Amino acid sequence: MESKLKFLTTEDYNILREKAKVAVYQKNDIIVKEGASPQRIYILQKGSVRVEKATVGAGVAIAFLQPGDIFGEMSFLEEAITSAKIVAQDIVEVLILEQNDLYSLLVSVPGLSARFYQSIAHNLSLRLRETTSLVVSLSRTISTYSYGEARRAGYEGQDRIPPELIGELELFKHDLLEVENNLRAKKITEETAQETINRVCGMIANSLREQIIHHQDIEKAIGTYIFRETFPFLMLSSFIDLAFRQARNCGSDSDIVEMLSQNEPEGDGHLGIYIDRWIRSIPTCLALKSRGGIITATLKELTVGWSADESMPVTSLASGAATEILDLFLHTEIPNIHVTCIDMNQRRLAYAANLARKLEFQDYLTFIQDNIFLIAQGHSCLDIPPQQMIYSVTISNYLSDRELIAILDWIYDRLLPNGTVILGNFHASNPDRLLLEHILEWHLIYRSAEQLEKLFGRSKFRTLPVTIESDEFGVELFAVCTKSWT
C-alpha cells in the first residue's frame, strides 16, 4: 500500500495508528455524508471507495480511492462541511483520526506537524496539477471538436443546382401540402396519407444520394439547398427535431436511442406524426433501436464460460442510460455479472442509477462520470480493475484514429487474459449517411471493416484476430477481439 502522506516516517505512522480507530464498512455503506462535519481524517487501508456528489446524482461516482488514499482532509483543514459523499465500493477498512487526537499529536511530537502538513500540501499540489492538465486538455478538445456545419450559405455551386432536383423538391412541397389539406378536410385516410409521405420523403432521400454521387464537386451546395427546402416540413417530426438539436456527440446517442425504443411516433400539425413514422423506418433508426442485441448475446455467451465465484466484470464506455444492460436484467434471469457504466452525461447516469435502484439492480451496477475524450488523450485518472469484457457501441463514431487507438490501448491494459472488447462504428457504406450529414447535421466518423482492422493492428491488440460484422441493415459495424493469454 502506497501512502499519500509522503513525508511521514515509519515512526510517524506507528504513532498515528496507535491513536486511530479501525473501522470496517460493508459494500455500499456510507462512510462520510455530503454536507457533514466529521472533524476527522480517514486513511484507507483495504478495499476501495467511491466519491459521489448530490449535484451529479445518487449512485454516480466521480472518483475512486484506493488503499493509501486519505479523505476528509479538506474539511479538517478548513473546518468546513464535506463537499462529497464517500461510499464503500466493497468491504473497506479505514483508520479514523479524530480531530482532537490528531491535534494533540501534531503539537506534542517534534516535527510531526511540519511533515504532516507538507504531505497534505503535496497532495493538494498534485491534484491542482492534474486539474490544470484536465482543463487544458478539455479546452483543446472543445475548441477542435466539430459540432456540425458552421454555416448554411455561401457554398460554391448554389447557382448550379440540377434542374431535376429543383423540380423534385417542388413536387415534394406540393405533395405534402396537398396531403395536409386533404387531412384537414378529411378527404384522405391515414393509410393513404402515410403511403404518400413515405413515397415523397423517400424520393428526396434518394435524390439527395443520387445527386451528390453525380455532382460531388458541389456536395455542400446540394445538401444545403435540400436542407433549406425541406426543413419546415421535416422539423414537424418530433424525432427529427430531437436528432437535429442533439446529434452532436456520443452523449446524445442515448436520448436518440431511448426515443426510438419508446416506439411512439409524434409530431406537430397534421403532417408531423406521418413524417415521424417515415424517419423511424429508415435503416439507421431501425439499427439503433436494436443495436444492443450483439452486446447482450455476447454477455450471455461469456457468462456461460465464467466459472469464478465472483461476478464477471464488464465495463460499458459511453454507456448513456445503460439501456441494453437494464433490459437484459429486466427480461432475463440476472447473469453473474457486474457492469461498470462510464459516461460523461451526468443526467443519463443519474437516470440509470435511479432506475437501477427502483428495479433493485443496484448491486449489479456501478456508475462513473468521466470524460471519454480525456481518457482517449491519456488525461484521465480513472482506473478500473481487470475486466472480462469492455464494450462501447458509440465512442468510435466520435473519435479520431489517434484517439481510438489510445482508447484501444486503454482497453487492452484493463482486460483480463482472454477478455473481450466490442466496439461499434457506423459503416462507411451506411445507406443513410448523406441524409444524416446534410439534413440532421449528424456528423460522425464512418469507417470500413478494413479501416477498423488496421486501427486494431496499430494498437496493443496488434496481430490478434478481429472479427468485424455488419448489422442486418448495413448501418453499423461491430468489431470483436479477444485478448490472448500471455
PDB file of N, CA and C in Angstrom, residues 137 371-380 402-404 406-407:
ATOM      1  N   SER A 137      -6.551  20.213 -21.463  1.00  0.00           N
ATOM      2  CA  SER A 137      -6.869  19.182 -22.451  1.00  0.00           C
ATOM      3  C   SER A 137      -8.320  19.271 -22.891  1.00  0.00           C
ATOM      4  N   ASN A 371     -14.957  11.796 -18.586  1.00  0.00           N
ATOM      5  CA  ASN A 371     -14.942  12.266 -19.963  1.00  0.00           C
ATOM      6  C   ASN A 371     -14.182  11.284 -20.840  1.00  0.00           C
ATOM      7  N   ILE A 372     -14.866  10.661 -21.774  1.00  0.00           N
ATOM      8  CA  ILE A 372     -14.252   9.653 -22.634  1.00  0.00           C
ATOM      9  C   ILE A 372     -13.133  10.256 -23.473  1.00  0.00           C
ATOM     10  N   PHE A 373     -13.290  11.515 -23.886  1.00  0.00           N
ATOM     11  CA  PHE A 373     -12.258  12.142 -24.711  1.00  0.00           C
ATOM     12  C   PHE A 373     -10.981  12.362 -23.913  1.00  0.00           C
ATOM     13  N   LEU A 374     -11.110  12.642 -22.621  1.00  0.00           N
ATOM     14  CA  LEU A 374      -9.919  12.790 -21.785  1.00  0.00           C
ATOM     15  C   LEU A 374      -9.250  11.442 -21.570  1.00  0.00           C
ATOM     16  N   ILE A 375     -10.047  10.389 -21.440  1.00  0.00           N
ATOM     17  CA  ILE A 375      -9.472   9.046 -21.338  1.00  0.00           C
ATOM     18  C   ILE A 375      -8.672   8.742 -22.601  1.00  0.00           C
ATOM     19  N   ALA A 376      -9.246   9.095 -23.753  1.00  0.00           N
ATOM     20  CA  ALA A 376      -8.582   8.826 -25.028  1.00  0.00           C
ATOM     21  C   ALA A 376      -7.273   9.596 -25.159  1.00  0.00           C
ATOM     22  N   GLN A 377      -7.194  10.750 -24.509  1.00  0.00           N
ATOM     23  CA  GLN A 377      -5.989  11.567 -24.598  1.00  0.00           C
ATOM     24  C   GLN A 377      -5.013  11.293 -23.460  1.00  0.00           C
ATOM     25  N   GLY A 378      -5.353  10.345 -22.599  1.00  0.00           N
ATOM     26  CA  GLY A 378      -4.454   9.990 -21.511  1.00  0.00           C
ATOM     27  C   GLY A 378      -4.456  10.975 -20.369  1.00  0.00           C
ATOM     28  N   HIS A 379      -5.510  11.792 -20.249  1.00  0.00           N
ATOM     29  CA  HIS A 379      -5.551  12.812 -19.206  1.00  0.00           C
ATOM     30  C   HIS A 379      -6.557  12.493 -18.103  1.00  0.00           C
ATOM     31  N   SER A 380      -7.038  11.282 -18.052  1.00  0.00           N
ATOM     32  CA  SER A 380      -7.976  10.902 -17.001  1.00  0.00           C
ATOM     33  C   SER A 380      -7.277  10.015 -15.982  1.00  0.00           C
ATOM     34  N   ARG A 402      -6.312   8.544 -33.995  1.00  0.00           N
ATOM     35  CA  ARG A 402      -5.345   8.596 -32.887  1.00  0.00           C
ATOM     36  C   ARG A 402      -6.038   8.368 -31.553  1.00  0.00           C
ATOM     37  N   GLU A 403      -7.188   9.002 -31.363  1.00  0.00           N
ATOM     38  CA  GLU A 403      -7.921   8.841 -30.104  1.00  0.00           C
ATOM     39  C   GLU A 403      -8.461   7.421 -29.953  1.00  0.00           C
ATOM     40  N   LEU A 404      -8.926   6.841 -31.051  1.00  0.00           N
ATOM     41  CA  LEU A 404      -9.465   5.483 -30.974  1.00  0.00           C
ATOM     42  C   LEU A 404      -8.367   4.477 -30.638  1.00  0.00           C
ATOM     43  N   ALA A 406      -5.759   5.154 -28.848  1.00  0.00           N
ATOM     44  CA  ALA A 406      -5.489   5.367 -27.422  1.00  0.00           C
ATOM     45  C   ALA A 406      -6.527   4.659 -26.558  1.00  0.00           C
ATOM     46  N   ILE A 407      -7.788   4.714 -26.967  1.00  0.00           N
ATOM     47  CA  ILE A 407      -8.846   4.012 -26.234  1.00  0.00           C
ATOM     48  C   ILE A 407      -8.631   2.504 -26.301  1.00  0.00           C
TER      49      ILE A 407
END
